[in-house]
Amino acid sequence: MFSQKSLYQKLDLAGQWEFKSRDSSKFMSAKVPGVNHLDLLNNAVIEDPFFRNNEKKIQWIGKKDWVYRRKFTVDASLLESDSVNLNCDGLDTFAHIYINGYHLAYSDNMHRRYSFNIKNHLIEGENSIKIIFDSHVEKALELYNSSQYEIPAQPNDIPFLAELKDYKISPYVRKAGYHFGWDWGPRFMTSGIWRDIYIESWNTAKLNELHLVQKEISKRKASINAKLEILVEKEKEISAEIYVNDELIQTTLLTIAKNNTDYQIPFEINSPKLWWPNGMGEQHLYSIKIILKNEDQILSEKTERIGIREIRLVTKPDEFGESFYFEVNGHPFFAKGANYIPSDNFLTRVDKARYLQTIAEAKKSNFNMLRVWGGGIYESDLFYDLCDEYGILVWQDFMFACSMYPDNNVFIENIKKEAIDNVKRIRNHASLALWCGNNEVEEAWRHWGWSKKYNKKNWIAYQKIFHKVLADVVEENNPEVRYWPSSPHSNSLDEDPRDITRGDLHYWAYRGPRLPINEFKKKKNIPRFISETGFQSFPEFESVKKFSLPEDWELFSPVMIQHQKSNEGNSIIPDYMVRHFKAPKDFEAFIYQAQLMQEKSMRIAHEAYLRAKPYCMGTLYWQINDCWPVASWATIDYYGKWKAQQYTMKELFKPIVVSINNEGDDFTVHAISDKMKPTKGKLVSKIFKIDGTLIWENEQYVKLKSNESKLVVNTSIKKILHGISEKEVYLRSYFVEKDKIVANNHYLFVSEKDFRLLKPQIKLKAEKAEKGYKLTFKTNTFSRKVFLSIVGIEGFFHTNYFDLSPDRDEIIFFETSQNIKDIEVKINTYSLVDSFL
Ligand code: BMA
């Protein structure tokens, strides 16, 4: 990266290390970045932690101290530098760092980046580094016991699993919340060097941080203020060269002084191309490089990639309460997406391919936003880079979830530094839309009985951390991005966070009293912005097979229970299924129906949110991904398989949606546009008998404004049916734009269990196409939720779990790099009727 003349050097310490538990005498090979569970797995000390009940068997790992070490060679030129630092971008968590036997530092926050001056501790030639990780469990217990009052912890911190009695230690430790267990996640108390570790040396000055603040954006130019944080070793006049997409556009002289780290250089980009979220335009990105030079010697350089855009969260009083919507480059838009949790319990397994898959699939599913949820991690640089490239905005929580937190100076200082580190690291990304203080902490205090049960000092700490410390960090380091104290939150601590007329809302109220799924669409449950709601299901049967054995294939087997972390999950899912579906004939059918149940409830919810536009202006459902194979709210399972709901979200997040609803005797059809410009088309609605006989037809020309939800059809079903049973008919509505069907929806007027499905004969014709196969399906009778699968072949069905109507062929693309002999025979079609007949 640097030319010969650079005075900056970097010595990477990643790669091969050795490790052992402190009480063992034998070192084994380790990989850095990594975590001890993976190193133990690679050395065959433990079995796959995700298989069957293995989670229980390896809780001992968190109770031990772990030692990591390696040797490295330093040459004279590095030692002669003005400054030599050891940088640790991620240590999980309580870590003693030794250089050549010298105890250099102790760190206690997995979310922070540390930099230590080590110039005086290195020698020319061979050196050693050793990091000892104290047991999280032991260390956290010390902190737990030193607290003067009880701090309520997230309900999924399951201490008994680790034989910790009822000591809930998670609030005291700055380690990813989900590592302690969650209602979709196991408890694995990892230790290790989980992000980059390297030595860097420089002379005179180092460009430590670069903040690119967009001042004014017009068609002609974007004015940008480059704020430089420079670590100065020698006072000098140096030059700063600014490159835009590798072209030198400006050189500025800077007089750097030892007592000053902050410098500013304004510059301009002519005729800027704007950055837009997915679905609204292109994702133009500019690479901005700044090189600090002393005459022709390079001192230090830094590159950041930005998108020219303005993002605002608009919260202003209106006739209903207060708006809550995002605006990009002056255009309000409906936020479409989901919550994102870390994609593995062992974080270093989430490699480039895995990130790329998730973000590319979010784009493919017409998302424009993801919420990085507060019980995980501040994501990797790669995650945000991909979000920039794919147009996925990021609602970024700080890493606090469902707990109260300590209020002592050491803790507060620690989280402040954590917040500064991460705000500085993430703030230049085009995709960053919002900083949010925490997940459900205000909600927990006010609605989970905590304010009555626990010491009020918890609430004082809350206000300090989330209304002062973190708010100030954002104000000082990233004032261009809005800070929102909690999710859900209304607009001040005087208001109820569950207020549906302002702020964001998590809707989970159906769970306790098990309210009917139609509750989702009731006006009283539709907020201005839904930042969580969801319904649990299981990964598809082929995925279940990967973590279990045939003897486990039963809902209440010990293994299936181990892979269901919500204590009410296995009773909620069947409870709702019996209301809507006929009894499944076997375990595979059960899993398939559970996915349909999830899809059905979330379709009802999301169609209602879309119909309620522009009152409601966004939905980030819970949750897109899993961190291990489990029953959960995820719509894509741990192995990357899409559940039924993911396909539905892809449809419902399209620019045009047709939504069907019925209350009482009437049914309605809405046409909903998410486009930035007005559009027009034809809305066709047809009611058929199961065998495809047309009973009723309606065609309407519709003009839609930008972001409009329009009621087009409102009529009585009884009048149409003239005595034909509702159990034998279905409605198909579709929107035609320029001769093309752009949205399509099917509707039953009764529950699936009452619908008179017949065994269909589904015919498939497959033709080879570029990158896969074109599949044409025909049926003789209406088929509900056709699930396509093909065992043993890597590939992706662009549509799945679809309704197939005899009046029309369904053409589906199967993407695969394989040439498949007899594909028509190998593709399995399974529809609702197969799950009970
Ligand atoms: C939400 C999240 C998580 C949880 C999910 C499902 O409130 O914030 O805490 O996993 O509910 O219960």
mmCIF file of C-alpha atoms in Angstrom, residues 270-521:
data_model
loop_
_atom_site.group_PDB
_atom_site.id
_atom_site.type_symbol
_atom_site.label_atom_id
_atom_site.label_comp_id
_atom_site.label_asym_id
_atom_site.label_seq_id
_atom_site.Cartn_x
_atom_site.Cartn_y
_atom_site.Cartn_z
ATOM 1 C CA ASN A 270 -17.431 18.894 -8.350
ATOM 2 C CA SER A 271 -20.696 17.721 -9.928
ATOM 3 C CA PRO A 272 -21.182 15.100 -7.218
ATOM 4 C CA LYS A 273 -23.130 11.936 -7.945
ATOM 5 C CA LEU A 274 -25.474 11.183 -5.080
ATOM 6 C CA TRP A 275 -25.686 7.970 -3.063
ATOM 7 C CA TRP A 276 -29.148 6.412 -2.702
ATOM 8 C CA PRO A 277 -30.524 3.475 -0.732
ATOM 9 C CA ASN A 278 -31.509 0.292 -2.577
ATOM 10 C CA GLY A 279 -34.502 0.885 -4.816
ATOM 11 C CA MET A 280 -34.124 4.665 -4.906
ATOM 12 C CA GLY A 281 -31.113 5.075 -7.174
ATOM 13 C CA GLU A 282 -27.440 4.242 -7.555
ATOM 14 C CA GLN A 283 -24.949 3.742 -4.755
ATOM 15 C CA HIS A 284 -22.189 6.100 -5.930
ATOM 16 C CA LEU A 285 -19.205 6.004 -3.629
ATOM 17 C CA TYR A 286 -16.126 8.197 -3.528
ATOM 18 C CA SER A 287 -12.813 7.047 -2.178
ATOM 19 C CA ILE A 288 -11.089 9.849 -0.281
ATOM 20 C CA LYS A 289 -7.434 9.374 0.547
ATOM 21 C CA ILE A 290 -5.331 11.765 2.579
ATOM 22 C CA ILE A 291 -1.551 11.400 2.604
ATOM 23 C CA LEU A 292 0.593 13.295 5.093
ATOM 24 C CA LYS A 293 4.039 14.092 3.725
ATOM 25 C CA ASN A 294 7.251 15.645 4.941
ATOM 26 C CA GLU A 295 8.735 16.886 1.674
ATOM 27 C CA ASP A 296 8.593 13.733 -0.461
ATOM 28 C CA GLN A 297 8.499 11.267 2.401
ATOM 29 C CA ILE A 298 5.149 9.695 3.231
ATOM 30 C CA LEU A 299 4.446 9.936 6.946
ATOM 31 C CA SER A 300 1.043 8.355 7.089
ATOM 32 C CA GLU A 301 -2.090 7.937 5.008
ATOM 33 C CA LYS A 302 -5.747 6.996 5.384
ATOM 34 C CA THR A 303 -8.537 6.159 2.962
ATOM 35 C CA GLU A 304 -12.251 6.423 3.678
ATOM 36 C CA ARG A 305 -15.113 5.776 1.302
ATOM 37 C CA ILE A 306 -18.100 8.076 1.389
ATOM 38 C CA GLY A 307 -21.410 8.540 -0.374
ATOM 39 C CA ILE A 308 -22.667 12.051 -0.995
ATOM 40 C CA ARG A 309 -26.072 12.106 0.605
ATOM 41 C CA GLU A 310 -28.112 13.650 3.358
ATOM 42 C CA ILE A 311 -29.994 11.360 5.731
ATOM 43 C CA ARG A 312 -32.479 12.710 8.244
ATOM 44 C CA LEU A 313 -34.842 11.181 10.733
ATOM 45 C CA VAL A 314 -37.905 13.434 10.680
ATOM 46 C CA THR A 315 -39.781 13.607 13.975
ATOM 47 C CA LYS A 316 -42.180 16.514 13.843
ATOM 48 C CA PRO A 317 -45.590 17.054 15.419
ATOM 49 C CA ASP A 318 -48.508 16.207 13.139
ATOM 50 C CA GLU A 319 -52.250 15.651 13.414
ATOM 51 C CA PHE A 320 -51.745 12.186 14.963
ATOM 52 C CA GLY A 321 -48.809 12.796 17.274
ATOM 53 C CA GLU A 322 -45.322 12.978 15.883
ATOM 54 C CA SER A 323 -43.908 11.652 12.621
ATOM 55 C CA PHE A 324 -41.088 9.134 12.543
ATOM 56 C CA TYR A 325 -39.622 8.650 9.111
ATOM 57 C CA PHE A 326 -36.323 8.778 7.302
ATOM 58 C CA GLU A 327 -35.548 11.040 4.423
ATOM 59 C CA VAL A 328 -32.674 10.663 1.966
ATOM 60 C CA ASN A 329 -31.607 13.594 -0.172
ATOM 61 C CA GLY A 330 -34.902 15.268 0.697
ATOM 62 C CA HIS A 331 -37.080 12.236 -0.204
ATOM 63 C CA PRO A 332 -39.129 10.596 2.548
ATOM 64 C CA PHE A 333 -39.187 6.818 2.174
ATOM 65 C CA PHE A 334 -40.661 3.763 3.860
ATOM 66 C CA ALA A 335 -37.891 1.851 5.665
ATOM 67 C CA LYS A 336 -38.017 -1.829 4.702
ATOM 68 C CA GLY A 337 -35.894 -4.395 6.423
ATOM 69 C CA ALA A 338 -35.128 -6.379 9.517
ATOM 70 C CA ASN A 339 -33.036 -6.690 12.620
ATOM 71 C CA TYR A 340 -29.601 -8.182 12.206
ATOM 72 C CA ILE A 341 -27.864 -10.244 14.902
ATOM 73 C CA PRO A 342 -24.290 -11.591 14.656
ATOM 74 C CA SER A 343 -24.295 -14.433 12.119
ATOM 75 C CA ASP A 344 -22.412 -16.880 14.370
ATOM 76 C CA ASN A 345 -21.643 -17.433 18.032
ATOM 77 C CA PHE A 346 -18.022 -17.734 16.979
ATOM 78 C CA LEU A 347 -17.601 -14.377 15.375
ATOM 79 C CA THR A 348 -14.506 -15.014 13.291
ATOM 80 C CA ARG A 349 -16.422 -17.613 11.304
ATOM 81 C CA VAL A 350 -18.477 -14.811 9.785
ATOM 82 C CA ASP A 351 -16.188 -14.380 6.812
ATOM 83 C CA LYS A 352 -16.482 -12.250 3.732
ATOM 84 C CA ALA A 353 -18.613 -14.775 1.877
ATOM 85 C CA ARG A 354 -21.070 -14.960 4.766
ATOM 86 C CA TYR A 355 -21.425 -11.192 5.084
ATOM 87 C CA LEU A 356 -21.755 -10.841 1.359
ATOM 88 C CA GLN A 357 -24.466 -13.458 1.263
ATOM 89 C CA THR A 358 -26.554 -11.749 3.936
ATOM 90 C CA ILE A 359 -26.251 -8.222 2.592
ATOM 91 C CA ALA A 360 -26.736 -9.294 -1.039
ATOM 92 C CA GLU A 361 -29.835 -11.245 -0.007
ATOM 93 C CA ALA A 362 -31.175 -8.243 1.877
ATOM 94 C CA LYS A 363 -30.831 -6.272 -1.338
ATOM 95 C CA LYS A 364 -32.375 -9.070 -3.386
ATOM 96 C CA SER A 365 -35.313 -9.028 -0.931
ATOM 97 C CA ASN A 366 -35.846 -5.306 -1.636
ATOM 98 C CA PHE A 367 -34.628 -4.190 1.792
ATOM 99 C CA ASN A 368 -33.294 -0.692 2.271
ATOM 100 C CA MET A 369 -32.418 -0.894 5.984
ATOM 101 C CA LEU A 370 -31.046 -3.239 8.642
ATOM 102 C CA ARG A 371 -30.941 -2.631 12.341
ATOM 103 C CA VAL A 372 -27.705 -3.759 13.989
ATOM 104 C CA TRP A 373 -29.286 -4.830 17.245
ATOM 105 C CA GLY A 374 -27.778 -3.894 20.615
ATOM 106 C CA GLY A 375 -27.197 -7.376 22.039
ATOM 107 C CA GLY A 376 -24.532 -8.277 19.494
ATOM 108 C CA ILE A 377 -21.487 -6.393 18.271
ATOM 109 C CA TYR A 378 -20.596 -3.170 16.500
ATOM 110 C CA GLU A 379 -20.240 -4.856 13.147
ATOM 111 C CA SER A 380 -17.073 -5.368 11.142
ATOM 112 C CA ASP A 381 -15.882 -2.736 8.674
ATOM 113 C CA LEU A 382 -16.754 -5.172 5.931
ATOM 114 C CA PHE A 383 -20.398 -5.251 6.994
ATOM 115 C CA TYR A 384 -20.731 -1.474 6.649
ATOM 116 C CA ASP A 385 -18.723 -1.466 3.385
ATOM 117 C CA LEU A 386 -21.179 -3.942 1.914
ATOM 118 C CA CYS A 387 -24.146 -1.945 3.204
ATOM 119 C CA ASP A 388 -22.670 1.120 1.454
ATOM 120 C CA GLU A 389 -22.284 -0.844 -1.773
ATOM 121 C CA TYR A 390 -25.682 -2.536 -1.716
ATOM 122 C CA GLY A 391 -27.680 0.457 -0.529
ATOM 123 C CA ILE A 392 -28.701 -0.964 2.837
ATOM 124 C CA LEU A 393 -29.032 1.776 5.448
ATOM 125 C CA VAL A 394 -27.983 0.938 8.984
ATOM 126 C CA TRP A 395 -29.899 1.683 12.146
ATOM 127 C CA GLN A 396 -27.028 1.224 14.572
ATOM 128 C CA ASP A 397 -27.712 0.385 18.204
ATOM 129 C CA PHE A 398 -25.040 0.859 20.817
ATOM 130 C CA MET A 399 -24.340 -2.513 22.426
ATOM 131 C CA PHE A 400 -26.791 -2.446 25.310
ATOM 132 C CA ALA A 401 -29.868 -4.669 25.423
ATOM 133 C CA CYS A 402 -32.598 -5.660 27.871
ATOM 134 C CA SER A 403 -30.466 -4.971 30.998
ATOM 135 C CA MET A 404 -29.775 -2.116 33.341
ATOM 136 C CA TYR A 405 -26.094 -1.181 33.705
ATOM 137 C CA PRO A 406 -23.704 -0.192 36.504
ATOM 138 C CA ASP A 407 -23.076 3.407 37.438
ATOM 139 C CA ASN A 408 -19.495 3.569 38.600
ATOM 140 C CA ASN A 409 -16.786 5.744 37.113
ATOM 141 C CA VAL A 410 -14.746 2.860 35.775
ATOM 142 C CA PHE A 411 -17.726 1.401 33.920
ATOM 143 C CA ILE A 412 -18.936 4.754 32.601
ATOM 144 C CA GLU A 413 -15.455 5.701 31.374
ATOM 145 C CA ASN A 414 -15.139 2.304 29.724
ATOM 146 C CA ILE A 415 -18.408 2.535 27.779
ATOM 147 C CA LYS A 416 -17.673 6.126 26.828
ATOM 148 C CA LYS A 417 -14.397 5.064 25.235
ATOM 149 C CA GLU A 418 -16.178 2.152 23.581
ATOM 150 C CA ALA A 419 -18.735 4.529 22.102
ATOM 151 C CA ILE A 420 -16.055 6.942 20.862
ATOM 152 C CA ASP A 421 -14.044 4.125 19.251
ATOM 153 C CA ASN A 422 -17.032 2.821 17.374
ATOM 154 C CA VAL A 423 -18.569 6.136 16.388
ATOM 155 C CA LYS A 424 -15.215 7.163 14.920
ATOM 156 C CA ARG A 425 -14.852 3.871 13.093
ATOM 157 C CA ILE A 426 -18.324 3.815 11.553
ATOM 158 C CA ARG A 427 -19.255 7.481 11.039
ATOM 159 C CA ASN A 428 -17.987 7.952 7.456
ATOM 160 C CA HIS A 429 -20.155 5.191 6.023
ATOM 161 C CA ALA A 430 -22.778 6.242 3.516
ATOM 162 C CA SER A 431 -25.162 3.680 4.977
ATOM 163 C CA LEU A 432 -25.172 4.967 8.546
ATOM 164 C CA ALA A 433 -28.666 6.355 9.251
ATOM 165 C CA LEU A 434 -29.103 6.430 13.022
ATOM 166 C CA TRP A 435 -27.347 5.875 16.339
ATOM 167 C CA CYS A 436 -29.644 4.293 18.896
ATOM 168 C CA GLY A 437 -28.718 4.075 22.588
ATOM 169 C CA ASN A 438 -30.009 0.616 23.401
ATOM 170 C CA ASN A 439 -32.504 -2.146 22.798
ATOM 171 C CA GLU A 440 -35.523 -2.314 25.117
ATOM 172 C CA VAL A 441 -33.899 -0.972 28.261
ATOM 173 C CA GLU A 442 -36.382 1.865 28.736
ATOM 174 C CA GLU A 443 -39.125 -0.583 27.804
ATOM 175 C CA ALA A 444 -37.872 -3.098 30.393
ATOM 176 C CA TRP A 445 -37.727 -0.543 33.194
ATOM 177 C CA ARG A 446 -41.181 0.785 32.508
ATOM 178 C CA HIS A 447 -43.078 -2.277 31.371
ATOM 179 C CA TRP A 448 -41.421 -5.386 32.778
ATOM 180 C CA GLY A 449 -42.034 -4.498 36.422
ATOM 181 C CA TRP A 450 -38.440 -3.448 36.994
ATOM 182 C CA SER A 451 -39.183 0.058 38.232
ATOM 183 C CA LYS A 452 -41.131 -1.443 41.139
ATOM 184 C CA LYS A 453 -38.793 -4.282 41.895
ATOM 185 C CA TYR A 454 -35.325 -2.775 41.642
ATOM 186 C CA ASN A 455 -33.338 0.051 43.210
ATOM 187 C CA LYS A 456 -34.052 3.448 41.607
ATOM 188 C CA LYS A 457 -30.320 3.936 41.198
ATOM 189 C CA ASN A 458 -30.685 1.734 38.136
ATOM 190 C CA TRP A 459 -32.883 4.378 36.549
ATOM 191 C CA ILE A 460 -30.460 7.158 37.457
ATOM 192 C CA ALA A 461 -27.703 5.193 35.738
ATOM 193 C CA TYR A 462 -29.998 4.686 32.754
ATOM 194 C CA GLN A 463 -30.569 8.372 32.279
ATOM 195 C CA LYS A 464 -26.894 9.147 32.686
ATOM 196 C CA ILE A 465 -25.747 6.556 30.135
ATOM 197 C CA PHE A 466 -28.411 6.896 27.474
ATOM 198 C CA HIS A 467 -29.491 10.500 27.764
ATOM 199 C CA LYS A 468 -26.110 12.004 28.520
ATOM 200 C CA VAL A 469 -22.939 9.934 27.976
ATOM 201 C CA LEU A 470 -23.823 8.327 24.631
ATOM 202 C CA ALA A 471 -25.777 11.360 23.415
ATOM 203 C CA ASP A 472 -22.709 13.524 24.062
ATOM 204 C CA VAL A 473 -20.387 11.109 22.278
ATOM 205 C CA VAL A 474 -22.548 11.281 19.137
ATOM 206 C CA GLU A 475 -22.906 15.057 19.437
ATOM 207 C CA GLU A 476 -19.139 15.502 19.673
ATOM 208 C CA ASN A 477 -18.022 12.953 17.127
ATOM 209 C CA ASN A 478 -20.840 12.528 14.626
ATOM 210 C CA PRO A 479 -23.388 15.363 14.969
ATOM 211 C CA GLU A 480 -24.592 14.824 11.376
ATOM 212 C CA VAL A 481 -26.305 11.578 12.425
ATOM 213 C CA ARG A 482 -29.326 11.574 14.720
ATOM 214 C CA TYR A 483 -29.122 9.954 18.158
ATOM 215 C CA TRP A 484 -32.241 8.139 19.411
ATOM 216 C CA PRO A 485 -31.931 7.031 23.055
ATOM 217 C CA SER A 486 -33.652 3.645 22.964
ATOM 218 C CA SER A 487 -35.714 1.300 20.857
ATOM 219 C CA PRO A 488 -38.608 1.464 21.409
ATOM 220 C CA HIS A 489 -38.852 5.079 22.486
ATOM 221 C CA SER A 490 -41.542 7.702 21.992
ATOM 222 C CA ASN A 491 -39.836 11.079 22.134
ATOM 223 C CA SER A 492 -39.076 11.848 25.744
ATOM 224 C CA LEU A 493 -38.887 10.050 29.052
ATOM 225 C CA ASP A 494 -42.243 11.583 29.951
ATOM 226 C CA GLU A 495 -43.973 9.534 27.310
ATOM 227 C CA ASP A 496 -44.676 5.819 27.160
ATOM 228 C CA PRO A 497 -42.252 4.007 24.840
ATOM 229 C CA ARG A 498 -45.255 1.974 23.695
ATOM 230 C CA ASP A 499 -47.031 5.061 22.359
ATOM 231 C CA ILE A 500 -48.154 4.268 18.808
ATOM 232 C CA THR A 501 -48.597 7.899 17.796
ATOM 233 C CA ARG A 502 -44.909 8.808 18.025
ATOM 234 C CA GLY A 503 -41.495 7.172 17.961
ATOM 235 C CA ASP A 504 -40.705 3.561 17.146
ATOM 236 C CA LEU A 505 -42.418 0.482 18.547
ATOM 237 C CA HIS A 506 -41.695 -3.180 19.222
ATOM 238 C CA TYR A 507 -44.907 -5.124 18.878
ATOM 239 C CA TRP A 508 -44.919 -8.354 20.899
ATOM 240 C CA ALA A 509 -48.182 -7.949 22.780
ATOM 241 C CA TYR A 510 -49.819 -10.977 21.144
ATOM 242 C CA ARG A 511 -47.410 -13.359 22.856
ATOM 243 C CA GLY A 512 -48.509 -13.321 26.501
ATOM 244 C CA PRO A 513 -52.297 -13.525 26.035
ATOM 245 C CA ARG A 514 -51.864 -15.363 22.708
ATOM 246 C CA LEU A 515 -54.070 -12.909 20.862
ATOM 247 C CA PRO A 516 -55.314 -13.848 17.395
ATOM 248 C CA ILE A 517 -52.941 -12.952 14.569
ATOM 249 C CA ASN A 518 -55.492 -10.473 13.243
ATOM 250 C CA GLU A 519 -54.437 -8.358 16.205
ATOM 251 C CA PHE A 520 -51.391 -7.325 14.155
ATOM 252 C CA LYS A 521 -53.536 -5.383 11.739
#
